[in-house]
PDB file of C-alpha atoms in Angstrom:
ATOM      1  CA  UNK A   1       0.000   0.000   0.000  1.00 88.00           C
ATOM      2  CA  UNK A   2       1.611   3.727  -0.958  1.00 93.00           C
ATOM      3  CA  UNK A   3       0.028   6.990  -0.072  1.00 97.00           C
ATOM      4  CA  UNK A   4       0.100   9.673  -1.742  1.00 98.00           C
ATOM      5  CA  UNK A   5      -0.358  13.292  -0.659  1.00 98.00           C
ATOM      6  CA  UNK A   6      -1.707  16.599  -2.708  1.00 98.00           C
ATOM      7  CA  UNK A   7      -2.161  19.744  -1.221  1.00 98.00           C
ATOM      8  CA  UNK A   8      -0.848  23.187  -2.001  1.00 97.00           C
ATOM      9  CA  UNK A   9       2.397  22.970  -1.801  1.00 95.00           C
ATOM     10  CA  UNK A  10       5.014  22.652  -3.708  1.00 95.00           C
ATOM     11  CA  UNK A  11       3.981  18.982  -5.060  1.00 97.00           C
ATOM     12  CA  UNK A  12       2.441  15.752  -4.495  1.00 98.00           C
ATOM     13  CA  UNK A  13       4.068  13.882  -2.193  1.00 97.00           C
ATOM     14  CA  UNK A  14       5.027  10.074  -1.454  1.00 96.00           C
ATOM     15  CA  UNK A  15       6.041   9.350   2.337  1.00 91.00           C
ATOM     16  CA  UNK A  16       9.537   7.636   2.246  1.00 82.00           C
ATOM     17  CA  UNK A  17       9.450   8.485  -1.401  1.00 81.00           C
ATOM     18  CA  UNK A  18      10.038  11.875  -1.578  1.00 91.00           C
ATOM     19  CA  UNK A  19       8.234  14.534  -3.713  1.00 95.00           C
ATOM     20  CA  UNK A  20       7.146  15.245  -7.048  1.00 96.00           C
ATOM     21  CA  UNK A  21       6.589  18.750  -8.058  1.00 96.00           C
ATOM     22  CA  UNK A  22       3.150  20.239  -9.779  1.00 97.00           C
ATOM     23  CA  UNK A  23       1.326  23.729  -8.905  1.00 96.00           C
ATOM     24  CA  UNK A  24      -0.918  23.367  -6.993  1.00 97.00           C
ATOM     25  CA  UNK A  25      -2.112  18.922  -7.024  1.00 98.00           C
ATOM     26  CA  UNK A  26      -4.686  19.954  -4.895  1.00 98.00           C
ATOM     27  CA  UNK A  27      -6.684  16.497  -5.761  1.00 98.00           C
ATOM     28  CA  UNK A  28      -5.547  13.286  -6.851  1.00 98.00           C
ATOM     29  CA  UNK A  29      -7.535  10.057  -8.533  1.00 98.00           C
ATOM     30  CA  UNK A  30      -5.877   6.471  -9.717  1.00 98.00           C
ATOM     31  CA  UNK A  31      -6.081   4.608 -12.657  1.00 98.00           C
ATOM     32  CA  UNK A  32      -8.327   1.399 -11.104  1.00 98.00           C
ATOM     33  CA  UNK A  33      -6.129  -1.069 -13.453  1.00 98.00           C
ATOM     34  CA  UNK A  34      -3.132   0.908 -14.756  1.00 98.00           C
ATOM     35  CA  UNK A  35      -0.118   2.256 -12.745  1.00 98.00           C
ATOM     36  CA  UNK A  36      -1.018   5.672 -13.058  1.00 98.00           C
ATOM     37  CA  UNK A  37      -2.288   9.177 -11.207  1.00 98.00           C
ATOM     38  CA  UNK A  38      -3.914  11.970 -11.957  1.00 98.00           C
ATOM     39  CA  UNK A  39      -4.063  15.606 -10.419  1.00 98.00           C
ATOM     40  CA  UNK A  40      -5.105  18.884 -10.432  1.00 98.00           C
ATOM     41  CA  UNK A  41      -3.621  21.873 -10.888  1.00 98.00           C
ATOM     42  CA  UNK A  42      -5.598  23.973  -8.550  1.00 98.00           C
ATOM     43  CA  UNK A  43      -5.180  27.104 -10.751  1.00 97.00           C
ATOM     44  CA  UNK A  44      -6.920  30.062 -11.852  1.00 95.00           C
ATOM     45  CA  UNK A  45      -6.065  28.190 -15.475  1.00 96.00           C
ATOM     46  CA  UNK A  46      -6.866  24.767 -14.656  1.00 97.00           C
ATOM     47  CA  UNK A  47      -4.533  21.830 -15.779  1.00 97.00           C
ATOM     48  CA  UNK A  48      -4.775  17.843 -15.355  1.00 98.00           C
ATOM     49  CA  UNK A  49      -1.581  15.939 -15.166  1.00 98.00           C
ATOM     50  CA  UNK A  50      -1.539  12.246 -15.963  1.00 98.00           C
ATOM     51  CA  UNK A  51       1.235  10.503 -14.008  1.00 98.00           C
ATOM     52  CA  UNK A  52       3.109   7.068 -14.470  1.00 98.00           C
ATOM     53  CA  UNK A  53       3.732   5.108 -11.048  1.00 96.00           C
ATOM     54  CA  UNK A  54       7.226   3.975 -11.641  1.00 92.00           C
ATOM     55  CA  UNK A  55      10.055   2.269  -8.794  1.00 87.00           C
ATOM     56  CA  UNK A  56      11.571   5.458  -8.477  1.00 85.00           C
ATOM     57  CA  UNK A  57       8.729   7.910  -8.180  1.00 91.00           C
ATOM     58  CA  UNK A  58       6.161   9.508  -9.836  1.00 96.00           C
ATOM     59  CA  UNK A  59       6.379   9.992 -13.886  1.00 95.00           C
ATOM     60  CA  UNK A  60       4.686  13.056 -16.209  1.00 95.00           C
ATOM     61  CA  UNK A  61       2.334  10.945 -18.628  1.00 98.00           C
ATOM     62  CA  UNK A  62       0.115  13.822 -20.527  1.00 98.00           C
ATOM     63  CA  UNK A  63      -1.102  16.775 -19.543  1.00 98.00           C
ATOM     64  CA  UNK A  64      -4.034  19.238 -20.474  1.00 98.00           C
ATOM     65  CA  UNK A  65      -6.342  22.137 -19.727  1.00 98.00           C
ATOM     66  CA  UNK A  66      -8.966  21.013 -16.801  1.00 98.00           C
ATOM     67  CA  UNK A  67     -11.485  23.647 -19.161  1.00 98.00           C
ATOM     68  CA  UNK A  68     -11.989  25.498 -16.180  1.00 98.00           C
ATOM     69  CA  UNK A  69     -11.215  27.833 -13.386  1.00 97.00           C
ATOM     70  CA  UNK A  70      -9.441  25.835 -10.317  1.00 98.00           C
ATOM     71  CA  UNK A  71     -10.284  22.152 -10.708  1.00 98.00           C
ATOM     72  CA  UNK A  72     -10.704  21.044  -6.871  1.00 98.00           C
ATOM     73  CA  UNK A  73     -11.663  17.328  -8.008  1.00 98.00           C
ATOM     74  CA  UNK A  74     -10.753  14.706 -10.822  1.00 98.00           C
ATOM     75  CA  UNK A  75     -12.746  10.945 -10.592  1.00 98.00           C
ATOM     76  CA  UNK A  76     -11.846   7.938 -13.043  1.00 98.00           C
ATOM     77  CA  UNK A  77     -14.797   5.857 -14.479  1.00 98.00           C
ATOM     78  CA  UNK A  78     -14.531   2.297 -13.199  1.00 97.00           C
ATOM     79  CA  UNK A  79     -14.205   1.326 -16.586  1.00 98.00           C
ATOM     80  CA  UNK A  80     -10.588   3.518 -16.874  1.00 98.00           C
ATOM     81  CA  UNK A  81     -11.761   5.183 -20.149  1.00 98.00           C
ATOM     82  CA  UNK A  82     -13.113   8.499 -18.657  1.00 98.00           C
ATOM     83  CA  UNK A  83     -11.840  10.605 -16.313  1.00 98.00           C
ATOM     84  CA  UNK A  84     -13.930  13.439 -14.916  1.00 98.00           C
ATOM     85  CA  UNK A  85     -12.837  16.846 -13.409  1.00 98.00           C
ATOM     86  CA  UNK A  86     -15.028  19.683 -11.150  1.00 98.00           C
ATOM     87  CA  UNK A  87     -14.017  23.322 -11.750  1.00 98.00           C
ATOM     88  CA  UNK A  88     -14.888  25.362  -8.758  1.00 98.00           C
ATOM     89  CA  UNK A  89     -13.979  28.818  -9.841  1.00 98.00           C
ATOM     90  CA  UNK A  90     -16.313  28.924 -12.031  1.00 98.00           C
ATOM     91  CA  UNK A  91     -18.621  25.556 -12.035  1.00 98.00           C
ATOM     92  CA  UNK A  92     -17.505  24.035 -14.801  1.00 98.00           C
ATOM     93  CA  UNK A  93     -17.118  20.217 -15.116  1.00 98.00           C
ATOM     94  CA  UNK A  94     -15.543  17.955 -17.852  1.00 98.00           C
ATOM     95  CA  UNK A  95     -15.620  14.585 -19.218  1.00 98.00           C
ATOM     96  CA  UNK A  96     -11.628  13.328 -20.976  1.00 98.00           C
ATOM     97  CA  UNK A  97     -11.438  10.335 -22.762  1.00 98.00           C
ATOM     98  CA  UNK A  98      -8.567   8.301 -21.856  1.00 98.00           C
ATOM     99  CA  UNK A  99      -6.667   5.907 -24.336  1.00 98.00           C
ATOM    100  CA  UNK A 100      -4.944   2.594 -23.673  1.00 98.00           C
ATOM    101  CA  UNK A 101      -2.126   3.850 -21.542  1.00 98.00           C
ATOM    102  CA  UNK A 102      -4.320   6.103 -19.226  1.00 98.00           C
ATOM    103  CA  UNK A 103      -3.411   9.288 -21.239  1.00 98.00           C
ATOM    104  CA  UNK A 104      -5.561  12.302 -22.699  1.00 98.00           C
ATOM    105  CA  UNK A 105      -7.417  10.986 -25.594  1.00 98.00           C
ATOM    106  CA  UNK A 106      -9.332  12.845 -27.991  1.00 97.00           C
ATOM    107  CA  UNK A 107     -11.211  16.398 -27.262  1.00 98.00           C
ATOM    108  CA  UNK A 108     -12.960  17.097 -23.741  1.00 98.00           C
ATOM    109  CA  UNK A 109     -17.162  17.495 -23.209  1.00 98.00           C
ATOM    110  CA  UNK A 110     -17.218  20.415 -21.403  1.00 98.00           C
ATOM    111  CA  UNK A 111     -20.171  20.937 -19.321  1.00 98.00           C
ATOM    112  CA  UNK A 112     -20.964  24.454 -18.417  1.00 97.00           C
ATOM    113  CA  UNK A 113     -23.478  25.549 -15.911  1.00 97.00           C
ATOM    114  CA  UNK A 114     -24.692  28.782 -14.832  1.00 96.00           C
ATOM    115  CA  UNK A 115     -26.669  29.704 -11.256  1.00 97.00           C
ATOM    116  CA  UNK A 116     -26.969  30.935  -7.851  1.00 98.00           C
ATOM    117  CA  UNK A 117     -28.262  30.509  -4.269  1.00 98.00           C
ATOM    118  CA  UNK A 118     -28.906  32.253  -0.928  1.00 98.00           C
ATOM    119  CA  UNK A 119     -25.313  32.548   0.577  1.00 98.00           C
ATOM    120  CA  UNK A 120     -24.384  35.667  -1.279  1.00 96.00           C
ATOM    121  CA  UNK A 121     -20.433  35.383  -0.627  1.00 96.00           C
ATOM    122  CA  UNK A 122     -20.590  31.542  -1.741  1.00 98.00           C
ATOM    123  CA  UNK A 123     -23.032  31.185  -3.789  1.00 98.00           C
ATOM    124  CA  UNK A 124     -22.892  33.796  -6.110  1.00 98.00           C
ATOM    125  CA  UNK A 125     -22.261  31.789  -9.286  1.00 98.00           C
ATOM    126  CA  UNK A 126     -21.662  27.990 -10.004  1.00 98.00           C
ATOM    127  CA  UNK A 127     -19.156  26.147  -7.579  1.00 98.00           C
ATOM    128  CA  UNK A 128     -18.867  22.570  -8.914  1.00 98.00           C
ATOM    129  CA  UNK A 129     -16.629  20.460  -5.905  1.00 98.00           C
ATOM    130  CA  UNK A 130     -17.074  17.127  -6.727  1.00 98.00           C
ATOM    131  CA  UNK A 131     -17.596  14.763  -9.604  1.00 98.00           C
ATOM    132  CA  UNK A 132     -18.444  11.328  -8.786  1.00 98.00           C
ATOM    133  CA  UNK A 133     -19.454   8.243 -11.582  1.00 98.00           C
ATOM    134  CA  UNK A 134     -22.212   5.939 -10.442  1.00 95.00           C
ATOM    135  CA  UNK A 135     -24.128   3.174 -12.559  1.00 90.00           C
ATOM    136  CA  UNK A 136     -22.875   5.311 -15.787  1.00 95.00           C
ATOM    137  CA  UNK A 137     -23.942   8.887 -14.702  1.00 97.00           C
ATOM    138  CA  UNK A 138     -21.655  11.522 -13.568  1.00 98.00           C
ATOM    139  CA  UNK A 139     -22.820  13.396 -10.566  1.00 98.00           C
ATOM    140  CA  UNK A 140     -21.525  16.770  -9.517  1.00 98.00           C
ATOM    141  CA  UNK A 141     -21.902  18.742  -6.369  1.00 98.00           C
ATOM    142  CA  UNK A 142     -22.376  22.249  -6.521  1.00 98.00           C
ATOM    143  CA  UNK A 143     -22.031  23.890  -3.740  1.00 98.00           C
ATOM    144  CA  UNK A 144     -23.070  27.303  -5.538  1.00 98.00           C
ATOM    145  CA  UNK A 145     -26.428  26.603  -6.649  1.00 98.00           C
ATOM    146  CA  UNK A 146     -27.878  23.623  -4.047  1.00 98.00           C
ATOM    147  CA  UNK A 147     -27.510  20.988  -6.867  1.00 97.00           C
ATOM    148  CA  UNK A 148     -26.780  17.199  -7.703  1.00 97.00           C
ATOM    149  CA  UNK A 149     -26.355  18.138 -11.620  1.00 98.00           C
ATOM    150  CA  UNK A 150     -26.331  14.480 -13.612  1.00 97.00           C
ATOM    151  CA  UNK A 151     -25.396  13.816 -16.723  1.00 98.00           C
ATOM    152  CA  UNK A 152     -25.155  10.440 -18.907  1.00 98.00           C
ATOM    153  CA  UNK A 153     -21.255   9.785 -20.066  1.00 98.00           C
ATOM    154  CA  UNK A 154     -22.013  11.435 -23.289  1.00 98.00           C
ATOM    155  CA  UNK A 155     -22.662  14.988 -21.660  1.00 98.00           C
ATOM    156  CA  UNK A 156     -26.140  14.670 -22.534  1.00 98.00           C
ATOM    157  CA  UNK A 157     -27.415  16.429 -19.645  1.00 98.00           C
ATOM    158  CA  UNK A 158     -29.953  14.288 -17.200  1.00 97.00           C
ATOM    159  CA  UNK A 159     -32.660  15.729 -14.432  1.00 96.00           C
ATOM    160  CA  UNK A 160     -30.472  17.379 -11.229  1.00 96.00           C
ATOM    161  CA  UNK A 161     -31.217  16.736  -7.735  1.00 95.00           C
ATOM    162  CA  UNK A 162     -32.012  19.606  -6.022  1.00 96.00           C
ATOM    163  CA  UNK A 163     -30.724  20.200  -2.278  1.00 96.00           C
ATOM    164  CA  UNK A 164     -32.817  23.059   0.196  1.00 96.00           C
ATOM    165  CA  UNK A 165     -31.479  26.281   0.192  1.00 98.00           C
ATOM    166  CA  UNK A 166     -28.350  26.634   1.617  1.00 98.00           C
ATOM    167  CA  UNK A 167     -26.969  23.365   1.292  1.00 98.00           C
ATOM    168  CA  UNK A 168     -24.029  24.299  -0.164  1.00 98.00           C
ATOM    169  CA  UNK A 169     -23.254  20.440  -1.056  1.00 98.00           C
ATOM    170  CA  UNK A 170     -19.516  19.261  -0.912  1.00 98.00           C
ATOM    171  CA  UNK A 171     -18.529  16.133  -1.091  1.00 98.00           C
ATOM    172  CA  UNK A 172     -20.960  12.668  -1.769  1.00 98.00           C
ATOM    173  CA  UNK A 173     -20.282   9.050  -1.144  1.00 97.00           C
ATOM    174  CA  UNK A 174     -22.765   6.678  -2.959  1.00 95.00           C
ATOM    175  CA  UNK A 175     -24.012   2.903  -1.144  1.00 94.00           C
ATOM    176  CA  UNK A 176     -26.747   1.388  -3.358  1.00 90.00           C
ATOM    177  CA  UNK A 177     -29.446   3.509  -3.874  1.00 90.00           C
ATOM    178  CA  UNK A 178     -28.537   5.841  -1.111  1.00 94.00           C
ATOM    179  CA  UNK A 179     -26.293   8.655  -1.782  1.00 96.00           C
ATOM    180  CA  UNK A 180     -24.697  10.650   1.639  1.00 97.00           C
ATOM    181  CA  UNK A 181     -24.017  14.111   0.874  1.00 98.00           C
ATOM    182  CA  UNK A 182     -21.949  16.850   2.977  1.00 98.00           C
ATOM    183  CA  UNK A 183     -23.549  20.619   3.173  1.00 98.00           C
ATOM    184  CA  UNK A 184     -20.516  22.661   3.492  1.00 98.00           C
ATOM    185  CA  UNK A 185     -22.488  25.478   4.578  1.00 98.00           C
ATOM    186  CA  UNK A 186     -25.450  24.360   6.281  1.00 98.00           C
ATOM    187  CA  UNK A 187     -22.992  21.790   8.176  1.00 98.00           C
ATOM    188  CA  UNK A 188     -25.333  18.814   8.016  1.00 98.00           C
ATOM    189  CA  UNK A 189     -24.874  15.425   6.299  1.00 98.00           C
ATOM    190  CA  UNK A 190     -28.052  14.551   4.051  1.00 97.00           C
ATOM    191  CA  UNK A 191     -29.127  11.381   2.701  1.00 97.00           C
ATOM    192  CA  UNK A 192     -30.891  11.491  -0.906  1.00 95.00           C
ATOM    193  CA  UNK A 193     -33.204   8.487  -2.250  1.00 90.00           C
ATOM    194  CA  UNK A 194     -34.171   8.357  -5.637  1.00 78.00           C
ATOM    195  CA  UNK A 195     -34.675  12.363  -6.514  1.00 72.00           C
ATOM    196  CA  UNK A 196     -35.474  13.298  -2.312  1.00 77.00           C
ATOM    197  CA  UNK A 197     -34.083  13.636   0.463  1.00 77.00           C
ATOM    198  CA  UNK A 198     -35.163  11.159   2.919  1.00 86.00           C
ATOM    199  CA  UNK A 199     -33.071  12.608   6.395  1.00 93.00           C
ATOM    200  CA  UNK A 200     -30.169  14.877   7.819  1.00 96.00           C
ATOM    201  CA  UNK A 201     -28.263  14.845  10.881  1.00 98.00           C
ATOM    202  CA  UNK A 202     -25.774  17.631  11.808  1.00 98.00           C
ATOM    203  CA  UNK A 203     -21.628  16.554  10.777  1.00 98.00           C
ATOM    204  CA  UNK A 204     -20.907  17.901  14.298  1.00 98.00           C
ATOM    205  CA  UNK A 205     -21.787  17.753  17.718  1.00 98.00           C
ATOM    206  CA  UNK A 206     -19.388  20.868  18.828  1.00 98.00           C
ATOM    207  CA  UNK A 207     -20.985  24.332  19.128  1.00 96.00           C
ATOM    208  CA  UNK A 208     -19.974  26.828  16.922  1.00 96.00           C
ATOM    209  CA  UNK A 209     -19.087  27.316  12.965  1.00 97.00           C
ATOM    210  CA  UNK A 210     -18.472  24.017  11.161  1.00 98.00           C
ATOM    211  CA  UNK A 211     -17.719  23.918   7.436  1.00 98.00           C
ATOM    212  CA  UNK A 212     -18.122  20.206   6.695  1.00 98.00           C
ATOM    213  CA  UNK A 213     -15.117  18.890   4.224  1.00 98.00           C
ATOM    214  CA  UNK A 214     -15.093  14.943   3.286  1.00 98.00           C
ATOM    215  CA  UNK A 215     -16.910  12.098   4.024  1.00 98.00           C
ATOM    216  CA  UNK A 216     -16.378   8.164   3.227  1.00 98.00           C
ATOM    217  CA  UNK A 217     -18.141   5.393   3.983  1.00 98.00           C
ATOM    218  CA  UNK A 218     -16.721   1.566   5.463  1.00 97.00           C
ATOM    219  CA  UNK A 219     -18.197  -1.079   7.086  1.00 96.00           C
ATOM    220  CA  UNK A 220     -21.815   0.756   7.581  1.00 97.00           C
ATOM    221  CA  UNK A 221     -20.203   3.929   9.545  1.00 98.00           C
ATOM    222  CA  UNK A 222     -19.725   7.154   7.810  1.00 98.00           C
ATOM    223  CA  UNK A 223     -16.918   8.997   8.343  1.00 98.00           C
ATOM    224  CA  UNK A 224     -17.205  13.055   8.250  1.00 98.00           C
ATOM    225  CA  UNK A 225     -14.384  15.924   8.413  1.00 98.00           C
ATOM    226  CA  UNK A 226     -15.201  18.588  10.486  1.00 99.00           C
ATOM    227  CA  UNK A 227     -13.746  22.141   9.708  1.00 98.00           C
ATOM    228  CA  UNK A 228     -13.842  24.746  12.619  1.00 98.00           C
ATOM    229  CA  UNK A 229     -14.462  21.813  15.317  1.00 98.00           C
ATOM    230  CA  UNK A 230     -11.389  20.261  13.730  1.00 98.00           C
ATOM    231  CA  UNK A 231     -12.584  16.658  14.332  1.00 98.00           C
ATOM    232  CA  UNK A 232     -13.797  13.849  12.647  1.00 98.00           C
ATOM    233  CA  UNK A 233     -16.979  12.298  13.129  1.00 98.00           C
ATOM    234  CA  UNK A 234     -18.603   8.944  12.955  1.00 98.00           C
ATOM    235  CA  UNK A 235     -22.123   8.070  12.149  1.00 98.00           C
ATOM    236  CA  UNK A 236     -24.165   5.156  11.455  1.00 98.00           C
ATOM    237  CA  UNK A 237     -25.078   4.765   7.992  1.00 97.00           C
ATOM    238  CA  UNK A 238     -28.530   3.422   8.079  1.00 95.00           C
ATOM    239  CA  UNK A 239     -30.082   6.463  10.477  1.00 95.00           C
ATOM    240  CA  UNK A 240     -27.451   9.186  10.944  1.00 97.00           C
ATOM    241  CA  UNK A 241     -26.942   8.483  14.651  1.00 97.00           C
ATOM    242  CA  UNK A 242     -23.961   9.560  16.245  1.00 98.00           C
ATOM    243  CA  UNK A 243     -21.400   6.862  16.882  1.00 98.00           C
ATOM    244  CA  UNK A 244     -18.198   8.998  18.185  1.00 98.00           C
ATOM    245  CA  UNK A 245     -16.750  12.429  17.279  1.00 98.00           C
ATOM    246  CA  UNK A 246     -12.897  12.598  17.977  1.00 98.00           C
ATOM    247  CA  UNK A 247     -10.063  15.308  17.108  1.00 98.00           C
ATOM    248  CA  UNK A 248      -8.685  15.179  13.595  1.00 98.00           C
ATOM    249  CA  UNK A 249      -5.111  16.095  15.246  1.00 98.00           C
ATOM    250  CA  UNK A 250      -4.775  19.280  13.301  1.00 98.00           C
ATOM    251  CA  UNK A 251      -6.159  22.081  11.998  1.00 98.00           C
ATOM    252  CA  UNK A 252      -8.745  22.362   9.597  1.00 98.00           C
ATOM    253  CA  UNK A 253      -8.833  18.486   7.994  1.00 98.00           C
ATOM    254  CA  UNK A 254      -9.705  18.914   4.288  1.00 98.00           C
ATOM    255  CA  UNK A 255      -9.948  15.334   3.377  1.00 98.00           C
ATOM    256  CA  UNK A 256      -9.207  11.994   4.676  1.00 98.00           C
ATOM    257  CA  UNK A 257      -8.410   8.500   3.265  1.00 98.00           C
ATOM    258  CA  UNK A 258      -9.359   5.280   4.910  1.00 98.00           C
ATOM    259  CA  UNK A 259      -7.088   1.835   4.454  1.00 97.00           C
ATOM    260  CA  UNK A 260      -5.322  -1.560   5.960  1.00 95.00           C
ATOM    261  CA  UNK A 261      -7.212  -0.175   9.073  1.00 96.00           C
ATOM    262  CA  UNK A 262      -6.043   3.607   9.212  1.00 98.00           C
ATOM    263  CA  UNK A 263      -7.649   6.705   8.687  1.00 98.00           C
ATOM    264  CA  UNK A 264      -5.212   9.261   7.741  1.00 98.00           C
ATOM    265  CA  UNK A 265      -6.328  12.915   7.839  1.00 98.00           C
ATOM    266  CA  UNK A 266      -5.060  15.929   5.715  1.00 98.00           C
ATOM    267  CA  UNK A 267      -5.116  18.560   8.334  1.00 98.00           C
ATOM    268  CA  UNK A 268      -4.554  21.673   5.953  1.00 98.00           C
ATOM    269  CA  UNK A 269      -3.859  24.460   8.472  1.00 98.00           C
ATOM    270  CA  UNK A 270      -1.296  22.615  10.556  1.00 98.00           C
ATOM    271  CA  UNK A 271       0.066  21.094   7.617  1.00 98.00           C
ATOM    272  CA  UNK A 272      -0.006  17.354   9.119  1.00 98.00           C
ATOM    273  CA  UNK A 273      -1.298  14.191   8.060  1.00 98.00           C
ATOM    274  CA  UNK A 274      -2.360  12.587  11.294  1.00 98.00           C
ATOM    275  CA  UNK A 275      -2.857   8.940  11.403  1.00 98.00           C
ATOM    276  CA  UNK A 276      -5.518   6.708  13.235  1.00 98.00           C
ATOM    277  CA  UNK A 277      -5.821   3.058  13.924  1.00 98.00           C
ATOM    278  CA  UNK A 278      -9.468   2.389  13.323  1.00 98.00           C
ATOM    279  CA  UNK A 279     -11.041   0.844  16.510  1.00 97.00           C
ATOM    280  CA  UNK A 280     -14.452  -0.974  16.147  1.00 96.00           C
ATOM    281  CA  UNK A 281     -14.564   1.557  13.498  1.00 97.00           C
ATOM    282  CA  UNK A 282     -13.582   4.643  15.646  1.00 98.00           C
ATOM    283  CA  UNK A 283     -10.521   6.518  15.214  1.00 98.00           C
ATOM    284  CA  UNK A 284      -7.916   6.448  17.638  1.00 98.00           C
ATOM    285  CA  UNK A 285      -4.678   8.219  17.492  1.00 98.00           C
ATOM    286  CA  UNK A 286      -1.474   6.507  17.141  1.00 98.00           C
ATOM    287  CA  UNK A 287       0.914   8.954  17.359  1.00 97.00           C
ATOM    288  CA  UNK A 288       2.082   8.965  13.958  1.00 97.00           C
ATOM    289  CA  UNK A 289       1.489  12.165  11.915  1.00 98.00           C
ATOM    290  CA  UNK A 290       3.098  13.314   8.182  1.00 97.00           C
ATOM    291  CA  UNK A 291       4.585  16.758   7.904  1.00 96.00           C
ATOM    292  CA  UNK A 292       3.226  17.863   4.801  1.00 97.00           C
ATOM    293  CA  UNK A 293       2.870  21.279   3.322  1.00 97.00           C
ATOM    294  CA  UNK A 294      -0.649  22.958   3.206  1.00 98.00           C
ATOM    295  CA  UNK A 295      -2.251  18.816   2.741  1.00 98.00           C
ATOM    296  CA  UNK A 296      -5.634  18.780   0.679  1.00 98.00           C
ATOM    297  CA  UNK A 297      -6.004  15.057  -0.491  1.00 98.00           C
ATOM    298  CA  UNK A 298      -4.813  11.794   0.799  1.00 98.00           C
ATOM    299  CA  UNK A 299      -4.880   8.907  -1.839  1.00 98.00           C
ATOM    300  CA  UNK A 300      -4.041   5.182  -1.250  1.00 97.00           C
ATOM    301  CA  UNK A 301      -2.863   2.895  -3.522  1.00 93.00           C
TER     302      UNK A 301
END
């Protein structure tokens, strides 16, 4: 198992491996059958790097334009032919074809979307965070206009799922025919059905400001980053109760990963990766924490 750590420093970087430099690999995705990464370049002009995993490191592959305004998110179809990106600056999403060696193939669908929502200093335009594949439709959050947009692996544009006002939806883990999704500014975690929401449970128990970040799913918990609280909390999957909420041993954790038994937690602010030993599913500290520069994404592999 290798980790591998993105963030806004000066690269992505591989503990005991050392670093490889990109602006900004604020995200990362892998190949699910070749030896190869992908990032973003978190930039006002957005960029996708293709990477080959070699014995000594990290290799460039391809790279190309993300077709938007600071990619935050890239996803690989299970299938390894598409690869999917979110554009947060300025909503825009797009689909990349990718050819036998897990390069660029071909010319992008770009998926442009326009909107706005309640939050005035958030939600003033488009804000897609997240693109996620699921039974062959892409789903993207966006946070800026309360939405779920869909759309088949064409770009053919499908029926959105629309979030109350507010919502600000982050980040979305799908189980079945249950997807879990994160407000980042109403700080709840919502479950969705079908096109509706069925229930929502607050992220955190702490008083106070709580921007929601990440959330995962394993073994019927769910797993949710907490951003002013600084902790991570644990709920059950099937009602939203609350199992355990426990410090993310930093500041400000941005994402996590979960594997072999560890949750390891990109504390941005404090610029730490903390690591947890997984306890009848709660997180326990063990002491062992990555210094990492400004950390937004954990991947294992």
């Amino acid at each position: 198992m290798n980790l591998y750590i993105g963030g806004y420093g000066p690269g992505i970087v591989t503990p005991g491996g050392g670093l490889t430099r990109l602006a900004s690999p604020s995200f990362l995705a892998a190949h699910p059958s070749l030896p190869v990464l992908y990032a973003v370049g978190e930039l006002a002009r957005g960029w996708l790097t293709a990477l080959s995993i070699a014995d000594d490191g990290l290799r460039p592959l391809a790279e190309r334009s993300s077709e938007g305004h600071s990619p935050c998110h890239v996803a690989v179809h299970p299938s390894g032919e598409l690869l999917a990106v979110a554009n947060y600056g300025d909503g825009t999403a797009s689909i990349h074809r990718l050819d036998p060696r897990g390069a660029f193939a071909g010319e992008p669908i770009v998926l442009r979307h326009h909107g706005t929502g309640p939050v005035a200093d958030r939600q003033e335009c488009s804000h897609a965070h997240q693109a996620v594949f699921h039974e062959d439709v892409l789903h993207v959050t966006d946070l800026g206009t309360d939405e779920i947009r869909r759309y088949a692996l064409d770009g053919a544009p499908l029926e959105p799922i629309t979030l109350p006002p507010g919502t600000g939806p982050r980040h979305m883990v799908v189980d079945g025919p249950r997807l879990y999704v994160v407000g980042e500014l109403d700080g709840h975690v919502h479950v969705l059905e079908g096109d509706g929401r069925t229930a929502a449970a607050p992220a955190s128990r702490i008083a106070g400001p709580n921007q929601p970040s990440h959330l995962d799913l394993a073994d019927g918990l769910l797993y949710v980053g907490n951003r002013g609280p600084d902790t991570v909390s644990v709920l059950r999957a099937d009602d939203l109760t609350h199992v355990a909420e426990v410090p993310s041993g930093g500041r400000w954790p941005r994402h996590f990963a979960i594997g072999g038994g560890r949750l390891y937690v990109a504390n941005q602010y404090s610029g730490t990766v903390a690591v947890f030993a997984l306890e009848a599913g709660v997180p326990a500290p063990t002491g062992q924490a990555y210094e990492v520069e400004s950390p937004a994404c954990v991947l294992i592999r």
